[in-house]
Amino acid sequence: MSRSKGLLFALVMVLFLLEGTVLKWIIPSVWQGNVAVSTHFTLVVIMFIGLYYNRHLSLFYGLGFGLLHDIVYYGPTMIGAYSFSMGVIGYVCGLASSRSRPNILFSMFIITMGNFLFEGILYSLYRLFQVTKDTPQWMFFHIMLPSVLINLLFALLIYVPLRKWLEDMVSQKPKED
């Protein structure tokens, strides 16, 4: 494993740990009464990996860190929902950028749609297996929309440094036949 891939893994691991520990305390408790904000910063970085580096690595990271989410944070609920969702979203983001070099508008659009799709897949799986009985409208306004907005803000904050880092990784990657 190259040094840059190791650092990328370390970044995603730190974000994974922050999601379950510190970030839950940063979100104001007043918001938690009306809405449920879920930070999915690892998912945002996984989507950036798909957009700017490699869809296969993004799929791998999505499956791996999604499974960690399932086991560590959501174990009693259902195993596999996060793994499946993150893997699919990471791969789809890689497919979306395969034809042209994405700019900031395209990237933020893909990140936003990826977050909505992620939340939609999770809701559908939870609804299918009767883990939740909430209506789609309630889920959209009280969970999906606030979560997507927080994750989009994070994506905007890390866009420039992460994009440059991933593009440098691509330029240093040996050409495959």
Backbone as a ProteinNet text record, in pm:
[ID]
protein_1_A
[PRIMARY]
MSRSKGLLFALVMVLFLLEGTVLKWIIPSVWQGNVAVSTHFTLVVIMFIGLYYNRHLSLFYGLGFGLLHDIVYYGPTMIGAYSFSMGVIGYVCGLASSRSRPNILFSMFIITMGNFLFEGILYSLYRLFQVTKDTPQWMFFHIMLPSVLINLLFALLIYVPLRKWLEDMVSQKPKED
[TERTIARY]
85.9	0	89.6	62.5	143.2	112.6	201	187.1	59.5	26.9	-92.8	-220.6	-220.8	-338.3	-351.8	-239.4	-241.8	-295.2	-254.1	-305.3	-454	-496.9	-638.3	-719.6	-669.9	-735.8	-742.3	-632.3	-628.9	-730.2	-743.6	-841.7	-982.8	-1015.4	-1150.3	-1174.4	-1072.9	-1087	-1108.7	-1036.1	-1055.1	-1195.5	-1242.7	-1379.2	-1482.6	-1457.4	-1547.2	-1556.3	-1441.3	-1440	-1504.7	-1481.5	-1541.6	-1693.7	-1743.2	-1888.5	-1961.2	-1904.6	-1972.4	-1942	-1845	-1806.1	-1828.9	-1737.8	-1736.3	-1850.1	-1878.7	-1976.5	-2117.9	-2150	-2282.9	-2299.8	-2191.7	-2197.5	-2196.2	-2141.1	-2130.1	-2265.7	-2349.1	-2481.1	-2566.3	-2623	-2700.5	-2816.6	-2838.3	-2945.5	-3083	-3093.5	-3221.6	-3264.2	-3167.1	-3198.2	-3245.8	-3191.2	-3222.4	-3367.2	-3436.8	-3577	-3667.3	-3631.7	-3714.6	-3668.7	-3538	-3482.1	-3373.6	-3341.1	-3231.7	-3123.8	-3018.5	-2909.8	-2807.9	-2780.1	-2680.2	-2564	-2447	-2328.4	-2274.3	-2257.7	-2202	-2077.4	-1978.7	-1858.5	-1774.6	-1775.5	-1703.1	-1764.1	-1894.7	-1961.9	-1922.8	-1913.2	-1874.6	-1735.1	-1641.7	-1505.7	-1505.4	-1584.7	-1594.5	-1648.7	-1744.6	-1796	-1688.9	-1609.1	-1498.9	-1395.8	-1370.1	-1277.2	-1331	-1460	-1520.4	-1514.3	-1537.3	-1537.7	-1398.6	-1298.5	-1167.7	-1055.9	-1078.4	-968.5	-1005.9	-1091.7	-1117.7	-1248	-1338.4	-1467.6	-1454.6	-1355.8	-1338.3	-1286.9	-1194.3	-1147.6	-1260.9	-1341.9	-1457.2	-1556.5	-1580	-1666.8	-1609.8	-1480.1	-1413.8	-1426.1	-1396	-1408.8	-1553.8	-1647.5	-1788.9	-1834	-1795.5	-1832.9	-1767.6	-1639.9	-1566.9	-1614.3	-1619.3	-1660	-1810.2	-1886.7	-2029	-2051.4	-1972.3	-1982	-1938.7	-1836.4	-1797.1	-1909.5	-1976.6	-2093.1	-2199.7	-2227.3	-2329.3	-2295.4	-2171.9	-2132.5	-2119	-2048.4	-2016.2	-2133.2	-2199.1	-2299.4	-2443.2	-2472.7	-2611.4	-2631.7	-2546.3	-2549.5	-2683.3	-2751.3	-2878.2	-2988.3	-2974.3	-3079.4	-3079.6	-2972.1	-2964.2	-2821.2	-2765.2	-2629.1	-2638.2	-2559.5	-2549.8	-2612.3	-2700.5	-2768.7	-2670.5	-2587.2	-2489.1	-2383.3	-2339.5	-2237.8	-2287.2	-2405.6	-2463.4	-2480.4	-2537.3	-2566.5	-2440.1	-2341.9	-2217.6	-2142.3	-2141.3	-2074.2	-2137.7	-2269.4	-2340.7	-2317.9	-2329.6	-2313.7	-2171.6	-2071.5	-1933.4	-1909.2	-1960.4	-1941.2	-2016	-2138.9	-2218.2	-2152	-2094.4	-2024	-1904.7	-1836.3	-1726.5	-1773.6	-1888.8	-1944.8	-1986.6	-2037.3	-2085.2	-1972.3	-1852.2	-1741.7	-1652	-1689.3	-1600.5	-1588.6	-1682.3	-1679.5	-1607.8	-1612.6	-1547.9	-1492.7	-1406.3	-1348.3	-1452.2	-1491.7	-1596.6	-1547.4	-1633.5	-1604.9	-1679.9	-1673.7	-1733.1	-1885.4	-1951.6	-2097.5	-2141.6	-2075.8	-2109.1	-2081.2	-1966.7	-1930.8	-2032.6	-2070.8	-2166.7	-2304.9	-2340.8	-2466.3	-2462.3	-2351.1	-2336.8	-2334.5	-2265.1	-2260.2	-2400.4	-2474.9	-2611.1	-2701.5	-2700	-2783.5	-2739.4	-2608.5	-2559	-2606.3	-2607.7	-2657.7	-2806.8	-2884.1	-3027.6	-3050.5	-2975.9	-2990.1	-2950.7	-2844.2	-2800.7	-2910.7	-2963.7	-3070.5	-3194.8	-3224.5	-3340	-3324.9	-3205.4	-3181.3	-3194.5	-3134.1	-3145.2	-3290.3	-3364.2	-3504.3	-3582.9	-3557.4	-3629.2	-3599.2	-3473	-3437.9	-3499.8	-3494	-3553.9	-3705.1	-3765.6	-3910.9	-3949.1	-3869.4	-3895	-3890.3	-3790.9	-3775.6	-3841.2	-3926.7	-4010	-3928.7	-3814.6	-3735.5	-3792.8	-3847.3	-3910	-4051	-4134.5	-4272.5	-4302.8	-4199.4	-4216.5	-4256.3	-4333.1	-4376.3	-4261.6	-4264	-4158.9	-4150.7	-4264.2	-4263.2	-4194.6	-4225.3	-4163	-4012.1	-3972.6	-3830.6	-3757.7	-3822.2	-3757.4	-3731	-3831.7	-3817.6	-3744.9	-3749.4	-3691.1	-3556.9	-3524.9	-3397.4	-3314.1	-3373.3	-3295.8	-3245.7	-3333.6	-3296.3	-3193.3	-3213.2	-3110.1	-2975.5	-2978.7	-2854	-2781.1	-2854.4	-2793	-2732.7	-2799.3	-2745.8	-2616.9	-2610.6	-2488.3	-2374.4	-2404.5	-2301.7	-2255.9	-2345.5	-2308.4	-2218.3	-2246.1	-2160	-2019.2	-2011.3	-1880.9	-1810.2	-1884.7	-1825.4	-1769.5	-1839.7	-1789.4	-1662.1	-1654.7	-1536.7	-1412.2	-1428.2	-1310.7	-1288.1	-1369	-1363.4	-1224.3	-1172.2	-1046.6	-928.8	-903.2	-785.7	-798.4	-916	-932.6	-926	-985.3	-979.5	-835.6	-760.1	-619.8	-539.4	-563.2	-490.8	-523.3	-651.4	-690.1	-640.9	-641.7	-589.7	-438.8	-367.8	-224.6	-200.1	-285.9	-273.7	-292.4	-386.5	-410.8	-289.3	-229.2	-114.6	7.7	17.3	130.3	105.4	-18.7	-52.8	11.9	76.5	134.4	25.1	51.8	-45.1	-57	-182.9	-207.6	-238.7	-196.1	-221.7	-362
-117.8	0	122.8	215.1	336	427.3	522.3	613.9	696.1	743.8	827.3	746.5	618.9	535.3	507.3	491.8	473	596.4	713.9	837.8	855.3	813.9	821.1	729.4	608.5	516.7	576	637.7	699	813	893.4	1002.5	948.2	846.3	789.7	725.6	662.2	600.8	707.4	817	926.2	983.4	1004.5	1055.2	956	827.7	724.9	734.3	748.3	758.6	888.3	997.9	1125.7	1124.2	1054.4	1048.6	990.3	892.1	824	880.4	970.4	1020.6	1170.8	1249	1393.7	1464.9	1426.1	1499.7	1492.4	1388.9	1380.1	1486.3	1529.4	1632.7	1772.9	1788	1920.3	1969.4	1879.1	1917.5	1966.3	2086.8	2141.8	2051.8	2040.4	1954.2	2007.5	2137.9	2195.9	2136.1	2113.3	2053.9	1911.3	1838.3	1697.4	1672.9	1773	1756.4	1759	1842.3	1857.8	1771.7	1759.2	1683	1590.5	1491.1	1399.8	1416.8	1486.1	1512.1	1399.7	1335.2	1228.9	1276.2	1279.8	1315.4	1188.7	1195.3	1083.1	1132.3	1178.9	1235.5	1129.2	1006.6	900.5	875.4	880.8	863.5	974.2	1097	1209.6	1185.7	1143.8	1117.4	998.1	898.1	782.5	825.5	917.1	967.1	1047.2	1125.8	1198.5	1101.4	991.7	891.2	836.5	809.6	762	866.2	991.2	1098.3	1128.1	1131	1181.9	1078.9	959.7	863.1	735.2	650.8	520.2	464.9	423.8	373	240	160	30.5	47.2	141.3	169.3	229.5	311.7	371.4	263.4	167.1	53.2	-24.1	-50.7	-123.1	-47.1	82.2	163.9	168	180	183.5	56	-57.1	-185.3	-202.6	-169.1	-187.6	-95.8	33.4	126.8	121.1	81.1	58.9	-57.3	-163.7	-277.1	-236.9	-153.2	-102.5	-21.4	61.5	136	39.3	-62.3	-160.2	-226.4	-266.5	-340.9	-250.1	-138.1	-54.2	32.1	99.4	198.7	148.9	60	20.6	-129.3	-199.7	-345.5	-406.6	-360.2	-424.1	-402.6	-299.6	-268.7	-367.3	-366	-454.4	-451	-565.3	-573.7	-576.6	-491.9	-493.7	-376.3	-303	-191.6	-80.6	-42	63.4	15.1	-107.3	-162.2	-162.7	-213.3	-215.6	-74.1	14.3	150.5	228.2	223.5	298	241.2	110.4	49.7	90.6	84.1	122.1	269.2	355.4	499.3	531.5	470.8	494.5	453.9	339.2	291.4	378.8	416.3	500.7	636.9	692.3	820.5	806.3	693.4	669.6	657.2	595.6	585.6	722	806.1	938.3	1024.9	1004.7	1090.3	1024.2	908.8	835	897.9	979.3	1035.4	1169	1248.4	1378.7	1414.8	1514	1560.7	1646.8	1607.5	1682.4	1817.1	1918.6	2049	2057.8	2173.1	2184.9	2170.3	2227.4	2216.5	2072.1	2006.1	1865.8	1780.6	1805.5	1728	1746.9	1870.8	1896.2	1838.8	1841.2	1779.7	1629.5	1565.9	1421.7	1388.7	1469.3	1447	1459.1	1560.5	1579.1	1462.6	1426.7	1315.7	1183.9	1166.2	1046.2	1035.9	1150	1149.9	1118.6	1179.9	1149.2	1002.5	950.8	810.3	718.8	754.3	677.2	672.1	789.2	794.9	720.2	731.3	661.6	510.2	461.8	317.2	266.9	341.3	300.7	298.2	403.8	409.4	293.7	267.6	158.9	23.6	-0.3	-127.3	-138.1	-29.3	-31.6	-46.5	13.4	1.8	-139.3	-193.5	-327.8	-431.6	-419.9	-517.4	-471.2	-373.6	-322.3	-279	-216.7	-158.2	-21.9	48	177.9	177.5	257.5	270.5	415.9	500.2	641.2	656.7	762	788.4	848.8	832	891.3	1043.8	1110.7	1255.8	1298.4	1230.5	1263.9	1239.5	1126.8	1095	1198.8	1243.2	1339.5	1471.1	1525.1	1656.9	1656.1	1547.5	1546.1	1474.2	1392.2	1319.5	1341.5	1313.8	1318.7	1458.8	1554.9	1690.2	1753.7	1751.5	1809.5	1737.6	1605.9	1530.2	1562.4	1571	1602.8	1742.5	1837.8	1974.2	1981.1	1912.5	1909.7	1842.8	1733	1662.3	1743.3	1818.2	1904.4	2018.1	2073.5	2177	2122	2001.8	1938.1	1915.3	1870.7	1846.8	1975.8	2085.9	2214.8	2256.5	2227.9	2266.2	2188.5	2062.1	1980.2	1964.5	2026.9	2004.5	2030.9	2148.5	2186	2100.7	2089.9	2009.5	1861.2	1804.8	1662.7	1635.1	1722.2	1704.3	1710.4	1809.2	1820.9	1698.4	1650.7	1534.3	1411.1	1389	1272.3	1282.6	1402.2	1418.9	1396.4	1436.9	1407.6	1257.7	1187.6	1042.3	976.8	1029.4	974.3	997.7	1116.2	1145.3	1063.7	1021	939.7	791.1	751.9	611.3	558.6	441	384.7	347	370.3	338	187.5	140.7	-2.2	-31.1	-145.7	-182.2	-229.1
0	0	0	-89.8	-97	21.5	42.1	155.4	145	24.8	8.1	31.6	-9.1	18.4	167.1	234.7	379.7	451.2	404.9	463.2	434.6	315.2	281.8	373.1	396.1	487.2	628.2	671.6	805.2	815.4	709.4	708.5	723	646.5	653.5	790.1	846.5	978.1	1086	1079	1176.5	1164.4	1042.2	1023.6	1076.7	1056.5	1109.8	1261.9	1325.5	1471.6	1520	1448.9	1487.8	1474.1	1372	1351.4	1471.2	1532.1	1641	1778.5	1786.7	1917.9	1929.2	1879.1	1899.7	1827.3	1705.8	1625.8	1682.5	1755.2	1816.8	1924.7	1986.8	2089.4	2029.7	1909.6	1846.9	1797.4	1750.1	1699.2	1816.1	1805.9	1917.5	1957.7	2088	2138.6	2100.9	2076.4	2033.2	1899.3	1810	1680.3	1695.7	1789.4	1802.7	1844.2	1898.5	1933.7	1810.9	1713.2	1593.3	1476.5	1462.7	1350.9	1402.9	1323.9	1357.1	1251.4	1287.4	1194	1205.4	1093.1	1088.6	1003.2	1063	985.5	920.8	791.7	715.6	643.3	721.9	662.7	593.4	644	575.4	437.3	429.2	300.4	203.1	252.3	166.1	109.1	193.3	144.9	49.4	76.3	-13.5	-149.6	-150.4	-278.5	-352	-279.4	-342.5	-400.6	-331	-383.4	-515.1	-521.1	-645.4	-755.8	-720.5	-820.4	-875.8	-788.5	-829.4	-833.3	-781.1	-781.7	-856	-794.4	-853.1	-797.2	-883.8	-837.2	-764.4	-800.6	-735.2	-591.8	-572.5	-436.8	-354.1	-417.3	-348.5	-306.5	-393	-358.5	-239.5	-244.2	-135.4	-3.3	-6	114.9	162.8	70	106.6	174.7	118.7	179.4	316.5	325.1	449.7	562	532.8	637.7	663.4	564.4	587.8	683.4	664.9	756.4	897.4	907.4	1039.3	1102.8	1023.8	1074.7	1124.8	1044.4	1083.1	1215.9	1231.4	1351.4	1472.9	1457.1	1572.6	1616.6	1522.7	1559.3	1549.6	1455.3	1430.9	1439.4	1511	1519.6	1553.1	1658.1	1693.9	1590.3	1507.4	1410.7	1294.7	1215.7	1099.3	1045.7	1022.2	967.7	815.4	750.1	605	534.8	599.4	532.9	497.2	591.2	563.8	466.1	481.1	391.7	247.4	226.4	92.3	37.3	118.2	73.1	39.8	128.1	103.2	-16.1	-30.2	-144.5	-276.2	-282.3	-404.9	-437.1	-337.1	-360.2	-405.9	-344	-385.4	-529.4	-568	-705.2	-805.7	-772	-862.7	-881.1	-775.4	-788.8	-882.1	-874.7	-967.1	-1110.3	-1130.6	-1265.8	-1318.9	-1231.3	-1273.3	-1326	-1275.8	-1318.2	-1422.3	-1472.1	-1562	-1701.1	-1740.3	-1875.8	-1885.8	-1780.5	-1785.5	-1648.5	-1646.5	-1521.2	-1449.2	-1327.7	-1258.5	-1204.8	-1214.4	-1154.4	-1021.6	-956.5	-823.6	-826.6	-926.2	-932.5	-953.9	-1047.6	-1073.5	-950.2	-885.7	-766.6	-654.8	-628.9	-521.3	-554.7	-682.5	-724.7	-699.1	-737.1	-716.8	-567.8	-488.1	-342.9	-283.6	-326.2	-275.7	-314.9	-442.9	-488.2	-424.1	-405.8	-340.1	-196.2	-125.9	11.9	16.6	-73.9	-78.4	-112.4	-208.2	-245.7	-129.6	-59.6	57.3	162.5	196.5	296.9	247.8	118.3	61.9	65.3	33.4	39.2	182.2	276.9	417.1	462.4	429.6	469.5	406.8	279.4	211.4	274.6	306.3	370	508.7	585.5	719.5	712	613.8	597.3	550.8	458.5	406.8	517.6	605.4	712.8	842.9	833.5	942.8	1064.8	1038.7	1146.6	1182	1082.3	1105.3	1049.6	1109.4	1061	1024	1020.5	987.1	840.8	812.9	675.8	595.3	464.4	381	394.7	406.6	420.5	549.7	660	787.6	780.8	723.3	710	625.6	517.5	429.2	501.9	567.8	629	762.7	837	969.9	979.3	881.5	887	760.5	643.4	519.8	486.1	478.9	437.9	531.4	664.3	752.1	741.1	728.2	717.2	587.8	479.3	350.7	354	415.4	421.7	503.4	615.9	697.4	620.6	553.3	477.4	356.5	295	183.3	230.6	346.4	402.6	426.7	481.3	501.5	367.9	267.3	135.2	76.2	94.5	45.5	118.8	247.5	325.4	284.7	251	218.8	69.2	-13.9	-158.3	-216.8	-195.9	-262.2	-214.9	-84.2	-46.7	-82	-64	-93	-243.1	-322.5	-467.6	-517.5	-469	-511.5	-469.3	-347.8	-298.1	-381.9	-410.4	-489.2	-633.3	-690.5	-826.4	-830.1	-724.2	-716.7	-706.8	-633.1	-623.2	-760.1	-838.2	-972	-1061.1	-1051.8	-1137.7	-1097.8	-971.6	-926.4	-945.8	-976.3	-994.2	-1121.8	-1115.3	-1237.7	-1337.4	-1463.4	-1569.6	-1584.9	-1589.7	-1607.2	-1753.2	-1799.7	-1940.7	-1960.9
[MASK]
+++++++++++++++++++++++++++++++++++++++++++++++++++++++++++++++++++++++++++++++++++++++++++++++++++++++++++++++++++++++++++++++++++++++++++++++++++++++++++++++++++++++++++++++++

